[in-house]
């Protein structure tokens, strides 16, 4: 038990995060400021949401490259329904989630029932859904959303006094992110979904013979992933007050990066939602801290890329050298 | 176990390395001697649509020059792709750094608005330049030039080159491009009023779809199809060099006068060999320079809403219309000045 505190993957990530946080706070002027830290966290919500179902999918040794495009497509559907079809905003949001789920079901159905690798399927749908977003919107953007809708991403839940007369505000969208993470964590650690998912990622044939409904499970995971993309599209649209076809471009890679840094192996078998959360925090804080330290954008991209390569290599090495310890760490 | 401690160590080392190499890079473009100046040095964040392209590199030169003249610190940075999401997140960092003013060239007018409003609420001056945001999200918009002045300059150049009764054609990008369509409308308005004898041979402009090779093709076809053709406007930075290539191949530069909008770097070879005599574009160095001047003046309270004129260093007195500061007429580039511009 004590050993776990020092050696489990999550605690190592937590130490890395803490070390970074302290280093930035000491060395970078203006970094340690609750107001700014909470404000910047609004921009982690959408990526964080996508990273949770991505953890499951990568744990099955699959991948979903279309999540960013689904966010854009669902966002456009939300925007067009609200502004052009004059549908109530709540209904438009539900439609966005439904559209996301359908898109996810398409990914899952084609990859599991037609037996096409998810990398190929979602690479194709990445272009397809993005294309639909551009086609539906005719490349124009939709804005003029009601304030109550924008509050979802831009609103403040409560005020936090930070001393010296200053105050910070707790962002509303963090509650939504926390909910998605909590549900993901529960499913991964305390339900059959997580057990089946990891078993499937470890060895698909074995999982099949262990009477795990492999194809239905995959279909379900990709559909759920699409639905979460639909939810994320609501928050993404509210964050920028705009629904546009080029929203969330490249966000699939950011979400995958969080999962990889969080210790889920790209070859499948073990998924950790808490690890993914820590991956999100580490990448977010690293990017923010480096920018605050005055580093130019090109250099920040290089450092984050280096972090990814290092963690990916370490993940593989650690997993192959200490499979037993990994099991224990769960 | 040792493997894991190693991992922990390496990751931390990487991070510390990242952190410690951050501040060692000097804050971009400040005059080093300004420390001695009385009072606090203003910090101005200037953000292009993206970094690493000639046009915005040229605006950076101007912005830094203005920063030196005014004794303020200029941080010129932007996203590596022209994505508004990246701009928004970066501006959030600038708010945290408590910059005194932010001058941004937004990639999307409405998506940038919430974060700009937030900046203004925190007491930061907000200027837009190159492209505007929603008007309520910024204090001033630095407009490179009005569409009317672009149209007027183009027409004047044509009349000087081909005469007031020339027959001309227009080569545009795509038929739906908003900027180009407004310019063509303004050109037609100005033509009807100032040069009624100038004739447009085709009311529908020739489209070349932002594709340089296609522009060459279209221009070559036009030279054959319109034997009486005396002048051509190519009004995108891709169409003009493409058209120039066709004109050079056809050896028709002495009977057809070609002009339009493009960057000097792309046009240099055609100006040098005489295919194109002169062409038009706003000057990005001046645009960056003015953006910083406007931002500083706004922080210092030197330009208030309702002002009609604004004094911007070597640019002199500029016009202010509503909450727009107008850089003025576009620049005409020809053999005499093309070598001074590196964009």
XYZ file of C-alpha atoms in Angstrom:
673
model
C 0.000 0.000 0.000
C 2.769 2.429 0.950
C 4.785 1.214 -1.994
C 1.889 2.017 -4.278
C 2.008 5.607 -3.152
C 5.489 5.903 -4.590
C 5.396 3.665 -7.592
C 1.959 3.703 -9.133
C 1.798 5.461 -12.459
C -0.711 8.010 -11.223
C 1.360 9.033 -8.219
C 4.444 9.507 -10.388
C 2.412 11.760 -12.667
C 1.126 13.615 -9.651
C 4.692 14.254 -8.463
C 5.707 15.434 -11.900
C 2.737 17.765 -11.949
C 3.537 19.066 -8.468
C 7.203 19.543 -9.342
C 6.266 21.490 -12.455
C 3.744 23.579 -10.630
C 6.213 24.500 -7.898
C 9.018 25.158 -10.372
C 6.835 27.482 -12.445
C 5.483 29.225 -9.347
C 8.981 29.944 -8.062
C 10.646 30.816 -11.337
C 7.980 32.491 -13.423
C 6.620 35.798 -12.284
C 2.855 36.016 -12.410
C 2.344 32.266 -12.873
C 0.947 31.582 -9.408
C -2.251 33.571 -9.570
C -5.532 31.831 -8.893
C -7.535 34.150 -11.088
C -5.446 33.413 -14.169
C -5.014 29.709 -13.468
C -8.762 29.243 -13.173
C -9.410 31.330 -16.284
C -6.949 29.289 -18.369
C -8.539 26.058 -17.134
C -11.664 26.895 -19.153
C -9.673 26.046 -22.274
C -8.840 22.569 -20.981
C -12.450 21.501 -20.573
C -13.212 20.457 -24.155
C -9.931 18.570 -24.651
C -10.361 16.961 -21.227
C -13.841 15.735 -22.092
C -12.640 14.175 -25.351
C -9.692 12.537 -23.592
C -11.943 10.496 -21.291
C -13.654 8.285 -23.910
C -10.376 8.357 -25.848
C -8.789 6.590 -22.857
C -11.250 3.715 -23.239
C -10.774 3.515 -26.978
C -6.987 3.540 -26.765
C -7.216 0.906 -24.007
C -8.936 -1.375 -26.552
C -5.905 -0.695 -28.792
C -8.143 1.384 -31.049
C -8.040 5.096 -31.824
C -10.533 7.792 -32.779
C -9.062 10.510 -34.974
C -12.452 11.990 -35.815
C -13.300 13.521 -32.420
C -12.287 17.058 -33.379
C -14.357 16.848 -36.558
C -17.370 15.487 -34.642
C -17.110 18.449 -32.251
C -17.169 20.815 -35.233
C -20.050 19.002 -36.950
C -22.171 18.795 -33.792
C -21.424 22.442 -33.066
C -22.578 23.468 -36.538
C -25.766 21.413 -36.155
C -26.399 23.094 -32.818
C -25.804 26.535 -34.305
C -27.885 26.037 -37.434
C -30.807 24.530 -35.516
C -30.776 27.438 -33.104
C -30.238 30.326 -35.506
C -31.789 29.150 -38.787
C -34.443 26.658 -37.647
C -35.300 28.722 -34.537
C -35.322 25.610 -32.352
C -35.068 26.184 -28.566
C -31.448 26.095 -27.448
C -31.959 23.072 -25.185
C -33.348 21.025 -28.058
C -30.483 22.172 -30.282
C -28.011 20.972 -27.629
C -29.708 17.571 -27.417
C -29.590 17.324 -31.197
C -25.863 18.046 -31.099
C -25.333 15.184 -28.643
C -27.480 12.872 -30.760
C -25.574 13.816 -33.911
C -22.316 13.114 -32.099
C -23.565 9.726 -30.941
C -24.655 8.806 -34.472
C -21.276 9.815 -35.850
C -19.585 7.720 -33.169
C -21.872 4.773 -33.912
C -20.867 5.009 -37.556
C -17.180 4.824 -36.574
C -17.816 1.910 -34.235
C -20.101 0.039 -36.607
C -17.780 0.235 -39.607
C -14.680 -0.658 -37.628
C -16.096 -3.545 -35.606
C -18.691 -5.096 -37.928
C -16.844 -4.578 -41.216
C -13.512 -5.304 -39.558
C -11.699 -2.209 -40.828
C -8.988 -0.878 -38.478
C -10.259 2.138 -36.498
C -7.221 4.156 -37.571
C -8.386 3.907 -41.191
C -12.083 4.379 -40.437
C -11.631 7.429 -38.245
C -9.023 8.934 -40.548
C -11.687 8.821 -43.244
C -14.484 10.116 -41.010
C -12.178 12.863 -39.721
C -12.342 14.283 -43.247
C -15.974 13.253 -43.753
C -17.421 14.906 -40.629
C -15.279 18.014 -41.126
C -16.559 18.153 -44.691
C -20.145 17.835 -43.485
C -19.543 20.705 -41.069
C -18.298 22.904 -43.904
C -21.077 21.784 -46.239
C -23.891 22.308 -43.754
C -22.664 25.735 -42.722
C -21.504 26.868 -46.190
C -18.319 27.874 -44.310
C -20.087 30.683 -42.469
C -20.097 30.900 -38.695
C -23.077 31.169 -36.359
C -23.035 33.455 -33.335
C -25.653 35.417 -31.335
C -26.270 32.705 -28.758
C -28.253 33.571 -25.611
C -26.278 34.594 -22.515
C -27.555 31.625 -20.529
C -25.956 29.336 -23.097
C -22.643 31.193 -23.084
C -22.684 30.956 -19.279
C -21.994 27.212 -19.626
C -18.425 27.955 -20.653
C -17.864 31.599 -19.821
C -19.803 31.786 -16.563
C -18.516 31.901 -12.985
C -19.967 29.497 -10.410
C -18.759 31.341 -7.342
C -16.226 33.894 -6.222
C -13.087 32.906 -4.322
C -11.380 35.616 -2.288
C -7.624 35.415 -2.932
C -6.400 37.939 -0.395
C -5.273 41.531 -0.889
C -8.738 42.463 -2.132
C -8.408 40.295 -5.229
C -10.707 37.496 -6.116
C -10.863 34.572 -8.498
C -13.888 32.951 -10.065
C -14.594 29.254 -10.283
C -15.460 28.459 -13.916
C -18.808 26.753 -14.487
C -17.523 24.315 -17.162
C -15.167 22.649 -14.668
C -18.229 20.994 -13.107
C -19.081 19.412 -16.442
C -15.532 18.202 -16.940
C -15.462 16.792 -13.397
C -18.689 14.907 -14.095
C -17.365 13.364 -17.313
C -14.138 12.358 -15.573
C -15.962 10.902 -12.553
C -18.245 8.811 -14.764
C -15.260 7.677 -16.840
C -13.255 6.779 -13.742
C -16.138 4.816 -12.268
C -16.742 2.884 -15.488
C -13.059 2.111 -15.908
C -12.295 1.032 -12.341
C -15.539 -0.174 -10.848
C -17.655 -1.676 -13.569
C -17.568 -4.444 -16.113
C -17.046 -1.865 -18.850
C -13.491 -1.164 -17.721
C -12.678 -4.821 -17.135
C -13.978 -5.859 -20.534
C -12.256 -2.922 -22.235
C -8.844 -3.733 -20.804
C -9.284 -7.425 -21.468
C -10.171 -6.654 -25.079
C -7.127 -4.420 -25.463
C -4.849 -7.056 -23.968
C -5.915 -9.813 -26.348
C -8.953 -9.571 -28.582
C -9.145 -13.272 -29.406
C -8.923 -14.243 -25.760
C -11.602 -11.696 -24.923
C -13.815 -13.208 -27.588
C -13.387 -16.703 -26.142
C -14.035 -15.333 -22.664
C -17.541 -14.552 -23.929
C -16.997 -10.795 -24.002
C -19.263 -9.296 -26.698
C -16.302 -7.733 -28.464
C -18.107 -6.107 -31.371
C -20.983 -4.724 -29.338
C -18.540 -3.388 -26.751
C -16.546 -1.557 -29.440
C -19.724 -0.192 -31.009
C -20.819 1.030 -27.584
C -17.479 2.682 -26.802
C -17.276 4.572 -30.107
C -20.915 5.643 -29.810
C -20.308 6.915 -26.272
C -17.208 8.696 -27.525
C -19.304 10.425 -30.190
C -21.914 11.429 -27.623
C -19.221 12.961 -25.422
C -17.965 14.843 -28.488
C -21.509 16.160 -28.861
C -21.484 17.356 -25.245
C -18.031 18.861 -25.750
C -19.301 20.720 -28.817
C -21.815 22.537 -26.607
C -19.048 23.774 -24.339
C -16.757 24.582 -27.248
C -19.462 26.643 -28.940
C -20.260 28.458 -25.703
C -16.581 29.136 -24.999
C -16.033 31.017 -28.264
C -19.644 32.278 -28.619
C -19.421 30.867 -32.131
C -20.214 27.684 -34.018
C -17.892 27.307 -36.969
C -16.798 24.503 -39.254
C -13.095 24.785 -38.440
C -13.664 24.537 -34.677
C -11.555 22.079 -32.690
C -9.167 21.419 -35.595
C -6.326 19.214 -34.384
C -8.014 18.628 -31.049
C -7.982 14.839 -31.590
C -4.204 14.958 -31.270
C -4.356 17.021 -28.085
C -6.768 14.516 -26.549
C -4.594 11.566 -27.582
C -1.561 13.356 -26.120
C -3.305 13.641 -22.728
C -4.107 9.923 -22.801
C -0.556 8.928 -23.745
C 1.089 11.166 -21.150
C -1.438 9.780 -18.684
C 0.050 6.322 -19.088
C -2.502 4.508 -21.222
C -0.494 2.469 -23.692
C -1.212 3.151 -27.338
C -0.988 -0.616 -27.914
C -3.901 -1.146 -25.548
C -4.520 -3.182 -22.446
C -4.561 -0.691 -19.640
C -6.484 2.530 -19.306
C -6.364 5.087 -16.538
C -8.842 7.942 -16.483
C -7.081 9.584 -13.536
C -3.823 9.306 -15.477
C -5.495 11.046 -18.405
C -6.651 13.849 -16.103
C -3.069 14.243 -14.869
C -1.857 14.169 -18.475
C -4.291 16.996 -19.251
C -3.058 19.019 -16.269
C 0.614 18.414 -17.062
C 0.318 19.422 -20.719
C -1.902 22.384 -19.844
C 0.364 23.691 -17.114
C 3.472 23.126 -19.216
C 2.057 25.104 -22.129
C 0.733 27.875 -19.937
C 3.887 28.071 -17.822
C 6.202 28.248 -20.813
C 4.087 30.967 -22.398
C 4.099 32.903 -19.134
C 7.883 32.533 -19.040
C 7.983 34.394 -22.343
C 8.728 31.511 -24.644
C 7.568 31.916 -28.234
C 4.879 29.631 -29.637
C 7.206 27.672 -31.927
C 9.410 26.678 -28.986
C 6.461 25.689 -26.800
C 5.287 23.306 -29.514
C 8.751 21.713 -29.588
C 8.911 21.227 -25.797
C 5.439 19.680 -25.651
C 6.378 17.376 -28.523
C 9.534 16.307 -26.688
C 7.493 15.583 -23.558
C 5.223 13.329 -25.609
C 8.063 11.323 -27.117
C 9.758 10.868 -23.746
C 6.587 9.667 -22.039
C 5.649 7.364 -24.908
C 9.070 5.691 -24.760
C 8.960 5.429 -20.972
C 5.454 3.983 -21.073
C 6.513 1.174 -23.350
C 9.701 0.411 -21.411
C 8.050 0.509 -18.026
C 5.184 -1.626 -19.163
C 7.436 -4.320 -20.560
C 9.784 -4.338 -17.566
C 7.193 -4.316 -14.821
C 3.948 -5.827 -15.957
C 3.341 -7.235 -12.485
C 3.780 -3.892 -10.781
C 1.382 -2.362 -13.287
C -1.317 -4.782 -12.330
C -0.780 -3.934 -8.724
C -0.916 -0.229 -9.423
C -4.424 -0.440 -10.691
C 10.951 0.404 -9.535
C 14.285 2.017 -10.446
C 12.875 2.406 -13.893
C 10.039 4.424 -12.505
C 12.171 6.664 -10.357
C 14.256 7.223 -13.448
C 11.180 8.146 -15.391
C 10.126 10.564 -12.711
C 13.580 12.108 -12.682
C 13.812 12.489 -16.430
C 10.380 14.046 -16.706
C 11.113 16.502 -13.929
C 14.478 17.326 -15.464
C 12.825 17.983 -18.809
C 10.319 20.254 -17.196
C 12.898 22.172 -15.190
C 14.973 22.513 -18.338
C 11.935 23.908 -20.094
C 11.212 26.329 -17.295
C 14.727 27.569 -16.876
C 15.323 28.120 -20.567
C 12.132 30.157 -20.746
C 13.102 33.393 -19.047
C 16.687 33.261 -20.314
C 15.274 34.335 -23.664
C 15.079 38.093 -23.422
C 11.555 39.486 -23.553
C 11.090 40.186 -27.202
C 12.105 43.491 -28.655
C 12.446 45.817 -25.699
C 14.968 48.594 -25.720
C 17.494 47.488 -23.131
C 18.242 50.949 -21.839
C 14.658 51.742 -20.962
C 15.141 50.418 -17.432
C 16.449 53.817 -16.429
C 13.376 55.631 -17.660
C 11.095 57.102 -15.088
C 7.907 55.255 -14.244
C 6.710 51.875 -15.356
C 7.475 50.701 -18.857
C 4.327 49.841 -20.777
C 3.974 46.308 -22.083
C 2.160 45.887 -25.374
C 1.204 42.488 -26.782
C 0.948 42.480 -30.566
C -0.621 39.422 -32.173
C -0.758 38.706 -35.924
C -3.135 36.167 -37.457
C -0.219 33.756 -37.555
C 3.547 33.957 -37.302
C 6.152 32.933 -39.816
C 4.820 34.430 -43.065
C 6.354 37.355 -44.920
C 3.431 39.721 -44.530
C 3.285 39.457 -40.753
C 7.081 39.375 -40.409
C 6.968 42.800 -42.049
C 4.340 44.011 -39.577
C 6.626 42.835 -36.773
C 9.413 45.083 -38.064
C 7.087 48.071 -37.884
C 5.701 47.125 -34.479
C 9.184 46.801 -32.978
C 10.274 50.110 -34.488
C 7.293 51.862 -32.904
C 8.070 50.121 -29.606
C 11.601 51.511 -29.648
C 10.455 55.015 -30.547
C 7.870 55.059 -27.782
C 10.022 53.284 -25.190
C 7.540 50.485 -24.593
C 8.065 46.742 -24.449
C 6.560 44.960 -27.452
C 5.798 41.234 -27.275
C 5.076 40.175 -30.850
C 3.724 36.642 -30.879
C 0.896 34.700 -32.462
C -0.225 31.187 -33.287
C 1.715 29.011 -35.717
C -1.518 28.387 -37.650
C -4.201 30.956 -38.403
C -6.570 29.557 -35.765
C -8.659 31.809 -33.577
C -8.789 29.255 -30.720
C -5.018 29.497 -30.343
C -5.216 33.276 -30.382
C -7.840 33.270 -27.648
C -5.774 31.058 -25.363
C -2.705 33.201 -25.956
C -4.588 36.384 -25.121
C -5.700 34.724 -21.885
C -1.987 34.384 -21.046
C -1.423 38.036 -21.860
C -4.239 39.019 -19.523
C -2.511 36.977 -16.808
C 0.758 38.759 -17.591
C -1.087 42.051 -17.038
C -0.075 43.661 -20.313
C -1.163 47.268 -20.652
C -2.502 46.864 -24.170
C -3.246 44.099 -26.625
C -3.223 44.719 -30.377
C -4.572 41.730 -32.266
C -5.304 40.795 -35.881
C -8.173 38.372 -35.207
C -8.790 35.286 -37.328
C -12.525 35.463 -36.604
C -14.406 38.579 -35.481
C -16.948 36.991 -33.138
C -14.949 34.115 -31.656
C -12.257 36.496 -30.453
C -14.799 38.849 -28.844
C -15.381 37.177 -25.416
C -11.707 37.132 -24.464
C -11.191 40.699 -25.672
C -14.143 41.842 -23.583
C -12.589 40.060 -20.613
C -9.311 41.879 -21.236
C -11.085 45.233 -21.358
C -12.871 44.423 -18.105
C -9.447 43.911 -16.527
C -8.465 47.404 -17.662
C -6.414 46.417 -20.714
C -6.613 48.537 -23.870
C -7.656 46.503 -26.864
C -6.816 47.426 -30.454
C -7.581 45.348 -33.522
C -5.572 45.670 -36.713
C -5.508 44.056 -40.167
C -8.973 42.592 -39.468
C -11.634 43.751 -37.034
C -13.450 42.076 -34.140
C -16.995 42.896 -33.032
C -16.839 46.652 -32.396
C -17.941 46.373 -28.758
C -14.991 44.082 -28.003
C -12.224 46.590 -28.797
C -11.368 50.240 -28.310
C -10.040 51.028 -31.778
C -9.609 49.279 -35.108
C -6.533 50.142 -37.120
C -7.798 49.867 -40.683
C -5.060 49.479 -43.296
C -7.117 51.388 -45.822
C -10.716 51.701 -46.806
C -11.976 49.714 -49.795
C -12.724 53.005 -51.519
C -9.094 54.079 -51.317
C -7.876 50.707 -52.608
C -10.260 51.046 -55.558
C -9.290 54.632 -56.246
C -5.554 53.945 -56.181
C -5.947 50.950 -58.524
C -7.992 52.997 -61.001
C -5.598 55.934 -60.906
C -2.644 53.641 -61.558
C -4.489 52.124 -64.527
C -5.308 55.491 -66.066
C -1.714 56.657 -65.692
C -0.466 53.473 -67.354
C -3.055 52.827 -70.063
C -4.859 56.122 -70.539
C -8.299 57.397 -69.528
C -10.098 55.588 -72.373
C -8.528 52.159 -72.010
C -10.398 48.866 -72.317
C -9.745 46.646 -69.297
C -10.545 43.346 -67.531
C -10.482 42.265 -63.906
C -8.927 39.016 -62.662
C -10.166 38.065 -59.214
C -9.725 35.080 -56.875
C -13.038 33.314 -56.395
C -16.308 34.980 -57.347
C -17.515 34.800 -53.727
C -14.467 36.399 -52.082
C -15.931 39.193 -49.964
C -12.973 41.604 -50.027
C -12.493 41.416 -53.778
C -16.196 41.916 -54.479
C -16.288 45.069 -52.386
C -13.201 46.422 -54.129
C -14.725 45.750 -57.552
C -17.924 47.529 -56.536
C -15.918 50.521 -55.362
C -13.812 50.463 -58.533
C -16.924 50.573 -60.692
C -18.338 53.446 -58.630
C -15.131 55.445 -58.929
C -14.796 54.674 -62.648
C -18.326 55.907 -63.421
C -17.640 59.120 -61.588
C -14.010 59.914 -62.487
C -13.199 58.066 -65.710
C -16.452 57.497 -67.670
C -14.503 56.633 -70.848
C -12.708 53.712 -69.246
C -14.395 50.470 -70.401
C -14.718 47.174 -68.569
C -14.796 44.485 -71.286
C -16.434 41.872 -69.027
C -18.863 42.787 -66.259
C -18.236 39.362 -64.702
C -14.641 39.279 -63.524
C -12.358 36.447 -64.589
C -11.937 34.016 -61.681
C -8.607 32.345 -60.998
C -9.448 30.671 -57.696
C -6.387 31.687 -55.630
C -4.324 29.432 -57.872
C -1.289 30.954 -59.501
C -1.033 28.443 -62.348
C -4.709 28.912 -63.157
C -4.242 32.685 -63.159
C -1.493 32.287 -65.771
C -3.855 30.177 -67.868
C -6.782 32.596 -67.545
C -4.592 35.568 -68.409
C -3.216 33.800 -71.485
C -6.767 33.033 -72.638
C -7.839 36.647 -72.119
C -4.918 37.939 -74.197
C -6.149 35.779 -77.080
C -9.888 36.324 -76.602
C -9.782 40.131 -76.260
C -7.525 41.576 -78.981
C -8.424 45.161 -78.030
C -7.423 44.644 -74.427
C -5.299 47.469 -73.006
C -5.321 46.941 -69.253
C -5.760 44.185 -66.656
C -6.306 44.385 -62.912
C -5.319 41.237 -61.012
C -6.663 41.907 -57.557
C -5.324 39.064 -55.433
C -1.726 38.480 -54.408
C -1.844 35.136 -56.221
C -3.529 36.313 -59.415
C -1.114 39.172 -60.124
C 2.128 37.147 -60.304
C 0.241 34.441 -62.230
C -1.042 36.952 -64.758
C 2.391 38.566 -65.015
C 3.879 35.203 -65.965
C 1.408 34.893 -68.863
C 2.052 38.447 -69.999
C 5.798 37.843 -70.001
C 5.454 34.621 -72.007
C 3.195 36.348 -74.541
C 5.594 39.304 -74.763
C 2.591 41.624 -74.669
C 3.702 43.971 -71.882
C 3.995 46.905 -74.275
C 0.352 46.783 -75.381
C -1.355 45.515 -72.175
C -0.845 47.351 -68.884
C -1.056 44.944 -65.931
C -1.450 46.042 -62.332
C -3.202 44.920 -59.141
C -2.573 43.850 -55.559
C 0.345 41.654 -54.490
C 3.375 41.567 -52.232
C 6.682 43.085 -53.459
C 8.671 39.859 -52.975
C 6.380 37.951 -55.329
C 6.393 40.733 -57.906
C 10.050 41.707 -57.851
C 11.148 39.655 -60.888
C 8.282 41.013 -63.025
C 8.973 44.595 -62.042
C 12.690 44.154 -62.680
C 12.147 42.876 -66.227
C 9.497 45.486 -66.989
C 6.486 43.164 -67.350
C 4.700 45.044 -64.571
C 5.387 48.725 -64.149
C 3.725 49.292 -60.792
C 1.238 47.692 -58.435
C -0.539 48.450 -55.197
C -0.649 47.182 -51.612
C -0.868 48.625 -48.164
C 2.410 48.715 -46.351
C 2.544 46.079 -43.583
C 5.527 47.719 -41.891
C 3.469 50.870 -41.428
C 0.480 48.787 -40.322
C 2.426 47.153 -37.465
C 3.941 50.513 -36.581
C 0.544 52.185 -36.402
C -0.972 49.322 -34.352
C 1.587 49.904 -31.606
C 1.221 53.692 -31.790
C -2.553 53.383 -31.464
C -2.283 50.925 -28.559
C 0.115 53.158 -26.630
C -1.902 56.296 -27.295
C -5.023 54.508 -26.088
C -3.331 53.416 -22.844
C -2.020 56.928 -22.235
C -5.444 58.409 -22.963
C -4.145 60.387 -25.934
C -6.821 59.147 -28.303
C -10.388 59.204 -27.075
C -13.586 58.044 -28.752
C -14.800 60.840 -30.980
C -11.335 61.998 -32.017
C -11.007 62.855 -35.704
C -7.235 62.879 -36.096
C -4.364 60.943 -34.655
C -0.653 61.687 -34.747
C 1.370 58.524 -35.348
C 5.114 59.182 -35.368
C 6.649 59.298 -38.827
C 3.274 58.534 -40.444
C 2.126 61.999 -39.418
C -1.494 63.009 -38.930
C -3.963 60.207 -39.700
C -7.734 60.236 -40.062
C -9.969 58.723 -37.368
C -13.492 57.734 -38.427
C -15.670 56.630 -35.529
C -13.533 54.086 -33.712
C -11.375 53.331 -36.742
C -7.915 54.754 -37.280
C -7.151 54.715 -40.971
C -3.599 54.100 -42.167
C -4.338 55.934 -45.380
C -3.929 55.289 -49.054
C -2.207 52.094 -50.099
C 1.391 52.222 -51.241
C 2.332 52.057 -54.932
C 5.311 49.800 -55.575
C 7.582 50.248 -58.595
C 11.252 49.945 -59.569
C 12.225 52.859 -57.371
C 11.059 51.409 -54.030
C 10.525 47.675 -54.432
C 13.957 46.794 -53.029
C 13.159 48.440 -49.699
C 10.521 45.852 -48.831
C 11.181 42.362 -47.589
C 7.748 40.764 -47.579
